[in-house]
Amino acid sequence: KTSTFVIPNVLNLEGSAVITDPQGEIYEKTAGHLFDKGFTIKVINLMNIDESLQYNPLLRANNSTEINSFIAAKLNSEIF
C-alpha cells in the first residue's frame, strides 16, 4: 500500500497534509521532493526527540483541571 498508493499521492500533494509515518519510510522517500516544491516539513518523532519538532500538548493548560482532563483523555485512548 505504501509504495503503490501512499507515496505517489504524497508526491503529488498540492496542499497541506498530516501524514502518519511510524517507520519513516514515507518521509525518507518524499521529503526531498516536497521540500523542492516549497513545502515546509515538520516531523514529530517520539522515539528521537532531538530530531523532532518539539510539541508540548500541555503548553496551553492553564490549571490542574485542564491537565487532569488531558491525562484522562490520553489514558482512555489507544495512542499515548
GROMACS .gro file of C-alpha atoms in nm:
model
   80
    1LYS     CA    1   0.000   0.000   0.000
    2THR     CA    2   0.271   0.248   0.094
    3SER     CA    3   0.482   0.226  -0.221
    4THR     CA    4   0.193   0.187  -0.465
    5PHE     CA    5  -0.066   0.420  -0.316
    6VAL     CA    6   0.054   0.645  -0.036
    7ILE     CA    7   0.391   0.760  -0.171
    8PRO     CA    8   0.262   0.851  -0.520
    9ASN     CA    9  -0.021   1.051  -0.363
   10VAL     CA   10   0.213   1.230  -0.125
   11LEU     CA   11   0.446   1.318  -0.413
   12ASN     CA   12   0.151   1.481  -0.591
   13LEU     CA   13   0.031   1.690  -0.297
   14GLU     CA   14  -0.092   2.037  -0.379
   15GLY     CA   15  -0.183   2.147  -0.027
   16SER     CA   16  -0.114   2.084   0.337
   17ALA     CA   17  -0.129   1.735   0.483
   18VAL     CA   18  -0.071   1.545   0.804
   19ILE     CA   19   0.084   1.207   0.734
   20THR     CA   20   0.123   0.925   0.983
   21ASP     CA   21   0.453   0.751   0.914
   22PRO     CA   22   0.563   0.533   1.208
   23GLN     CA   23   0.860   0.379   1.025
   24GLY     CA   24   0.975   0.696   0.847
   25GLU     CA   25   0.953   0.536   0.502
   26ILE     CA   26   0.719   0.797   0.356
   27TYR     CA   27   0.931   1.081   0.492
   28GLU     CA   28   1.250   0.923   0.359
   29LYS     CA   29   1.108   0.880   0.009
   30THR     CA   30   0.914   1.206  -0.026
   31ALA     CA   31   1.065   1.481   0.192
   32GLY     CA   32   1.326   1.595  -0.060
   33HIS     CA   33   1.072   1.624  -0.341
   34LEU     CA   34   0.820   1.807  -0.123
   35PHE     CA   35   1.088   2.045   0.004
   36ASP     CA   36   1.187   2.120  -0.357
   37LYS     CA   37   0.819   2.201  -0.428
   38GLY     CA   38   0.826   2.458  -0.148
   39PHE     CA   39   0.661   2.261   0.130
   40THR     CA   40   0.762   2.314   0.491
   41ILE     CA   41   0.806   1.972   0.651
   42LYS     CA   42   0.764   1.923   1.023
   43VAL     CA   43   0.824   1.591   1.196
   44ILE     CA   44   0.711   1.474   1.537
   45ASN     CA   45   0.936   1.182   1.628
   46LEU     CA   46   0.860   1.045   1.972
   47MET     CA   47   1.143   0.793   1.950
   48ASN     CA   48   1.411   1.053   1.877
   49ILE     CA   49   1.313   1.379   2.043
   50ASP     CA   50   1.638   1.550   1.938
   51GLU     CA   51   1.532   1.522   1.571
   52SER     CA   52   1.170   1.608   1.639
   53LEU     CA   53   0.956   1.916   1.627
   54GLN     CA   54   0.918   2.000   1.992
   55TYR     CA   55   0.549   1.969   2.079
   56ASN     CA   56   0.413   2.012   2.428
   57PRO     CA   57   0.041   1.929   2.446
   58LEU     CA   58   0.024   2.079   2.796
   59LEU     CA   59   0.165   2.417   2.693
   60ARG     CA   60  -0.178   2.583   2.691
   61ALA     CA   61  -0.309   2.414   3.005
   62ASN     CA   62  -0.399   2.689   3.248
   63ASN     CA   63  -0.475   2.488   3.558
   64SER     CA   64  -0.473   2.141   3.712
   65THR     CA   65  -0.827   2.070   3.587
   66GLU     CA   66  -0.714   2.110   3.225
   67ILE     CA   67  -0.405   1.896   3.288
   68ASN     CA   68  -0.615   1.623   3.451
   69SER     CA   69  -0.861   1.635   3.162
   70PHE     CA   70  -0.577   1.588   2.913
   71ILE     CA   71  -0.433   1.296   3.112
   72ALA     CA   72  -0.774   1.128   3.141
   73ALA     CA   73  -0.830   1.160   2.767
   74LYS     CA   74  -0.490   1.009   2.691
   75LEU     CA   75  -0.537   0.723   2.935
   76ASN     CA   76  -0.865   0.640   2.765
   77SER     CA   77  -0.719   0.647   2.414
   78GLU     CA   78  -0.523   0.377   2.238
   79ILE     CA   79  -0.238   0.613   2.147
   80PHE     CA   80  -0.046   0.795   2.416
   0.00000   0.00000   0.00000
